[in-house]
Amino acid sequence: VIECLNQQLDTTENTKMKYITPALQKKWNSVGDNIVMEYGKEGYGYYFTDGQVIVEPDGSVKRGKRKKLDYLLLYRNNLPLAVVEAKSYDSEVEEGIAQALEYAELLDAPFAYSSNGRVFHEEDMLTGKNCEFGMDEFPTSDELWERYEKNNGITDEETEIIISPYYTSPDGRKPRYYQRNAINRCISAIARGKDRILVVMATGTGKTFVAMQIIYRLYVKDIKKKILFIVD
């Protein structure tokens, strides 16, 4: 019985519940920020893909495995700043680094973390530096944003544009991760003075939805009031 209880306590989900989630919630609590960790049949995590479409030899279609991240940390609820990959308490923290880096690149997050409930390992995608620190030392959202601002030379005026909100439809539809990447990159470029931007997206990936969100975010911040949207 004791052995079974020890094994249960060492699972990743228990480590997240007892150690990692409280550590993140303690520091990542500014108004408008969000720790995304949805619940699915495989436990808590953020599923950000539906899985690769696989066509079988007989013509039938199925989905591959969905990509799942343990935590996505959003600054002002729309800017991915950090991803956190969790491992069980008895694992080495380094075991989660490779996956954290992969997901951070996909989600345009500048900071990637791995944790086993005993320490955090940080990979700074902006500088290439890494470090480890205790569970009570996780940076706040404002601290990470200040580092992002400083590294990219972003002014306070530009920040106000970059953190402009998304349009939320009555059905609660949100941009997919690649749509959010496109929208955020465009808004950031416009905030920094660029006036010619090319967005290349495949058929069926939501170009109209992306354009609408860009227009909305520029409009609500009073940056643009007259926008001509021409569709072939």
Short mmCIF file of C-alpha atoms in Angstrom, two decimals:
data_model
loop_
_atom_site.label_atom_id
_atom_site.label_comp_id
_atom_site.label_asym_id
_atom_site.label_seq_id
_atom_site.Cartn_x
_atom_site.Cartn_y
_atom_site.Cartn_z
CA VAL A 1 0.00 0.00 0.00
CA ILE A 2 2.81 2.42 0.90
CA GLU A 3 4.56 1.68 -2.39
CA CYS A 4 1.38 2.37 -4.37
CA LEU A 5 0.83 5.66 -2.52
CA ASN A 6 4.39 6.77 -3.26
CA GLN A 7 3.93 5.97 -6.94
CA GLN A 8 0.70 7.98 -7.00
CA LEU A 9 2.36 11.00 -5.38
CA ASP A 10 5.15 10.87 -7.95
CA THR A 11 2.88 11.18 -11.01
CA THR A 12 3.15 14.32 -13.12
CA GLU A 13 -0.45 15.34 -12.44
CA ASN A 14 0.09 15.17 -8.67
CA THR A 15 3.32 17.12 -8.98
CA LYS A 16 1.52 19.81 -10.95
CA MET A 17 -1.34 19.98 -8.47
CA LYS A 18 0.80 20.04 -5.31
CA TYR A 19 3.82 22.06 -6.39
CA ILE A 20 3.87 23.62 -9.85
CA THR A 21 0.38 25.11 -10.18
CA PRO A 22 0.50 26.84 -6.74
CA ALA A 23 3.97 28.24 -7.53
CA LEU A 24 2.74 29.72 -10.82
CA GLN A 25 -0.51 31.07 -9.40
CA LYS A 26 1.36 32.75 -6.56
CA LYS A 27 3.46 34.85 -8.95
CA TRP A 28 1.38 35.02 -12.12
CA ASN A 29 -1.63 36.87 -10.76
CA SER A 30 -1.71 40.31 -12.42
CA VAL A 31 -5.09 41.51 -13.66
CA GLY A 32 -5.74 40.35 -17.23
CA ASP A 33 -3.07 37.66 -17.26
CA ASN A 34 -3.93 34.03 -17.71
CA ILE A 35 -2.47 30.61 -16.92
CA VAL A 36 -3.97 28.27 -19.50
CA MET A 37 -4.29 24.67 -18.30
CA GLU A 38 -7.49 23.21 -19.67
CA TYR A 39 -8.82 19.83 -18.58
CA GLY A 40 -8.97 16.87 -20.93
CA LYS A 41 -9.32 13.10 -20.62
CA GLU A 42 -5.55 12.81 -20.23
CA GLY A 43 -5.45 15.31 -17.36
CA TYR A 44 -4.77 19.02 -17.14
CA GLY A 45 -2.98 20.69 -20.03
CA TYR A 46 -3.41 23.01 -23.00
CA TYR A 47 -4.20 21.19 -26.25
CA PHE A 48 -3.18 23.59 -29.00
CA THR A 49 -3.52 21.33 -32.06
CA ASP A 50 -6.25 18.95 -33.19
CA GLY A 51 -3.76 16.38 -34.39
CA GLN A 52 -2.39 15.68 -37.87
CA VAL A 53 -4.97 14.55 -40.46
CA ILE A 54 -4.02 11.00 -41.49
CA VAL A 55 -5.54 9.40 -44.61
CA GLU A 56 -5.56 5.60 -44.40
CA PRO A 57 -5.01 3.32 -47.44
CA ASP A 58 -8.74 2.52 -47.48
CA GLY A 59 -9.60 6.22 -47.79
CA SER A 60 -10.75 6.70 -44.20
CA VAL A 61 -9.46 9.69 -42.26
CA LYS A 62 -8.36 9.94 -38.66
CA ARG A 63 -6.54 12.38 -36.43
CA GLY A 64 -3.07 11.88 -35.00
CA LYS A 65 -2.03 12.71 -31.48
CA ARG A 66 -2.80 16.25 -30.37
CA LYS A 67 -0.01 18.45 -29.05
CA LYS A 68 -0.50 19.16 -25.37
CA LEU A 69 1.34 21.68 -23.24
CA ASP A 70 1.12 21.62 -19.46
CA TYR A 71 0.93 25.42 -19.01
CA LEU A 72 0.75 28.41 -21.34
CA LEU A 73 1.22 31.79 -19.66
CA LEU A 74 -0.48 34.65 -21.49
CA TYR A 75 0.38 38.29 -20.80
CA ARG A 76 -2.75 40.43 -20.81
CA ASN A 77 -4.62 37.33 -21.96
CA ASN A 78 -3.40 37.35 -25.56
CA LEU A 79 0.40 37.39 -25.68
CA PRO A 80 2.19 34.08 -25.01
CA LEU A 81 5.15 34.90 -22.78
CA ALA A 82 6.06 31.52 -21.35
CA VAL A 83 5.42 27.80 -21.62
CA VAL A 84 5.96 25.40 -18.72
CA GLU A 85 6.51 21.67 -19.16
CA ALA A 86 5.94 19.56 -16.06
CA LYS A 87 7.66 16.35 -15.01
CA SER A 88 7.03 14.12 -12.01
CA TYR A 89 8.66 14.95 -8.68
CA ASP A 90 11.17 12.10 -8.94
CA SER A 91 12.26 13.07 -12.48
CA GLU A 92 15.19 15.25 -13.47
CA VAL A 93 14.11 18.76 -14.47
CA GLU A 94 16.20 18.53 -17.67
CA GLU A 95 13.81 15.88 -19.03
CA GLY A 96 11.23 18.53 -19.94
CA ILE A 97 13.51 21.10 -21.56
CA ALA A 98 13.49 19.81 -25.14
CA GLN A 99 9.70 19.71 -25.34
CA ALA A 100 9.36 23.10 -23.65
CA LEU A 101 11.69 24.62 -26.26
CA GLU A 102 9.78 22.99 -29.13
CA TYR A 103 6.43 24.28 -27.90
CA ALA A 104 7.79 27.75 -27.08
CA GLU A 105 8.97 28.08 -30.67
CA LEU A 106 5.60 26.94 -32.06
CA LEU A 107 3.65 29.30 -29.80
CA ASP A 108 5.95 32.34 -30.18
CA ALA A 109 6.69 32.36 -26.46
CA PRO A 110 10.07 33.94 -25.56
CA PHE A 111 10.55 31.96 -22.33
CA ALA A 112 10.48 28.17 -21.88
CA TYR A 113 10.42 26.39 -18.52
CA SER A 114 10.61 22.88 -17.21
CA SER A 115 9.79 21.90 -13.63
CA ASN A 116 9.72 18.73 -11.54
CA GLY A 117 8.10 20.40 -8.54
CA ARG A 118 11.49 20.87 -6.87
CA VAL A 119 13.05 23.50 -9.16
CA PHE A 120 12.34 25.45 -12.34
CA HIS A 121 14.71 25.43 -15.32
CA GLU A 122 14.47 28.53 -17.55
CA GLU A 123 15.47 28.84 -21.19
CA ASP A 124 15.52 32.48 -22.34
CA MET A 125 14.77 32.34 -26.09
CA LEU A 126 15.76 36.00 -26.43
CA THR A 127 19.30 35.75 -25.10
CA GLY A 128 20.03 32.03 -25.31
CA LYS A 129 20.84 31.94 -21.60
CA ASN A 130 19.47 29.40 -19.12
CA CYS A 131 19.32 29.01 -15.35
CA GLU A 132 17.63 27.11 -12.51
CA PHE A 133 15.87 28.52 -9.47
CA GLY A 134 13.60 27.52 -6.59
CA MET A 135 9.84 27.00 -6.75
CA ASP A 136 9.15 30.31 -4.98
CA GLU A 137 11.29 32.33 -7.40
CA PHE A 138 9.24 32.12 -10.59
CA PRO A 139 9.13 35.57 -12.27
CA THR A 140 5.91 37.58 -12.36
CA SER A 141 4.24 38.48 -15.65
CA ASP A 142 5.44 42.08 -15.36
CA GLU A 143 9.02 40.95 -14.76
CA LEU A 144 9.00 38.75 -17.86
CA TRP A 145 7.38 41.49 -19.93
CA GLU A 146 10.00 44.01 -18.81
CA ARG A 147 12.71 41.60 -19.96
CA TYR A 148 10.93 41.15 -23.30
CA GLU A 149 10.51 44.93 -23.72
CA LYS A 150 14.16 45.63 -22.90
CA ASN A 151 15.51 42.96 -25.24
CA ASN A 152 13.35 44.11 -28.16
CA GLY A 153 13.58 47.85 -27.51
CA ILE A 154 9.81 48.24 -27.08
CA THR A 155 8.58 51.58 -25.72
CA ASP A 156 5.63 52.08 -23.36
CA GLU A 157 3.63 53.62 -26.24
CA GLU A 158 4.28 50.56 -28.39
CA THR A 159 3.29 48.28 -25.51
CA GLU A 160 -0.16 49.88 -25.35
CA ILE A 161 -0.74 48.87 -28.97
CA ILE A 162 0.77 45.40 -28.62
CA ILE A 163 -1.45 44.49 -25.64
CA SER A 164 -4.67 45.64 -27.33
CA PRO A 165 -7.45 43.07 -26.78
CA TYR A 166 -8.86 40.54 -29.19
CA TYR A 167 -12.47 40.57 -30.30
CA THR A 168 -14.40 37.93 -28.37
CA SER A 169 -17.43 36.57 -30.24
CA PRO A 170 -20.61 35.44 -28.42
CA ASP A 171 -19.63 31.80 -29.00
CA GLY A 172 -16.27 32.39 -27.34
CA ARG A 173 -14.20 31.54 -30.41
CA LYS A 174 -10.50 32.21 -29.94
CA PRO A 175 -7.66 32.30 -32.49
CA ARG A 176 -5.78 29.08 -33.07
CA TYR A 177 -2.13 29.25 -32.05
CA TYR A 178 -0.83 29.96 -35.58
CA GLN A 179 -3.53 32.60 -36.12
CA ARG A 180 -2.55 34.26 -32.83
CA ASN A 181 1.08 34.22 -33.97
CA ALA A 182 0.17 35.98 -37.22
CA ILE A 183 -2.06 38.54 -35.51
CA ASN A 184 0.43 39.36 -32.76
CA ARG A 185 3.33 39.66 -35.20
CA CYS A 186 1.36 42.06 -37.39
CA ILE A 187 0.21 44.21 -34.47
CA SER A 188 3.75 44.32 -33.10
CA ALA A 189 5.14 45.37 -36.50
CA ILE A 190 2.53 48.12 -36.88
CA ALA A 191 3.18 49.33 -33.33
CA ARG A 192 6.84 49.72 -34.26
CA GLY A 193 6.10 51.84 -37.32
CA LYS A 194 5.99 49.34 -40.20
CA ASP A 195 3.33 50.11 -42.82
CA ARG A 196 3.81 47.24 -45.30
CA ILE A 197 3.22 43.70 -44.04
CA LEU A 198 2.74 40.48 -45.98
CA VAL A 199 0.89 37.61 -44.32
CA VAL A 200 1.04 34.26 -46.12
CA MET A 201 -1.47 31.63 -45.00
CA ALA A 202 -2.78 28.48 -46.65
CA THR A 203 -6.36 28.02 -47.84
CA GLY A 204 -8.70 27.21 -44.98
CA THR A 205 -6.45 28.50 -42.19
CA GLY A 206 -8.57 31.54 -41.34
CA LYS A 207 -7.19 34.52 -43.26
CA THR A 208 -10.43 36.48 -42.91
CA PHE A 209 -10.58 35.80 -39.18
CA VAL A 210 -6.96 36.95 -38.80
CA ALA A 211 -7.63 40.12 -40.81
CA MET A 212 -10.73 40.89 -38.75
CA GLN A 213 -8.82 40.53 -35.47
CA ILE A 214 -6.01 42.81 -36.70
CA ILE A 215 -8.57 45.42 -37.77
CA TYR A 216 -10.42 45.18 -34.46
CA ARG A 217 -7.30 45.56 -32.34
CA LEU A 218 -6.16 48.62 -34.29
CA TYR A 219 -9.64 50.10 -34.10
CA VAL A 220 -10.24 49.72 -30.34
CA LYS A 221 -6.92 51.41 -29.58
CA ASP A 222 -7.86 54.29 -31.91
CA ILE A 223 -4.78 53.68 -34.06
CA LYS A 224 -6.74 53.30 -37.30
CA LYS A 225 -10.30 54.47 -37.90
CA LYS A 226 -10.69 54.04 -41.66
CA ILE A 227 -9.74 50.61 -42.97
CA LEU A 228 -10.39 49.33 -46.49
CA PHE A 229 -10.64 45.53 -46.60
CA ILE A 230 -10.68 44.22 -50.20
CA VAL A 231 -11.35 40.53 -50.87
CA ASP A 232 -10.86 38.80 -54.22
#
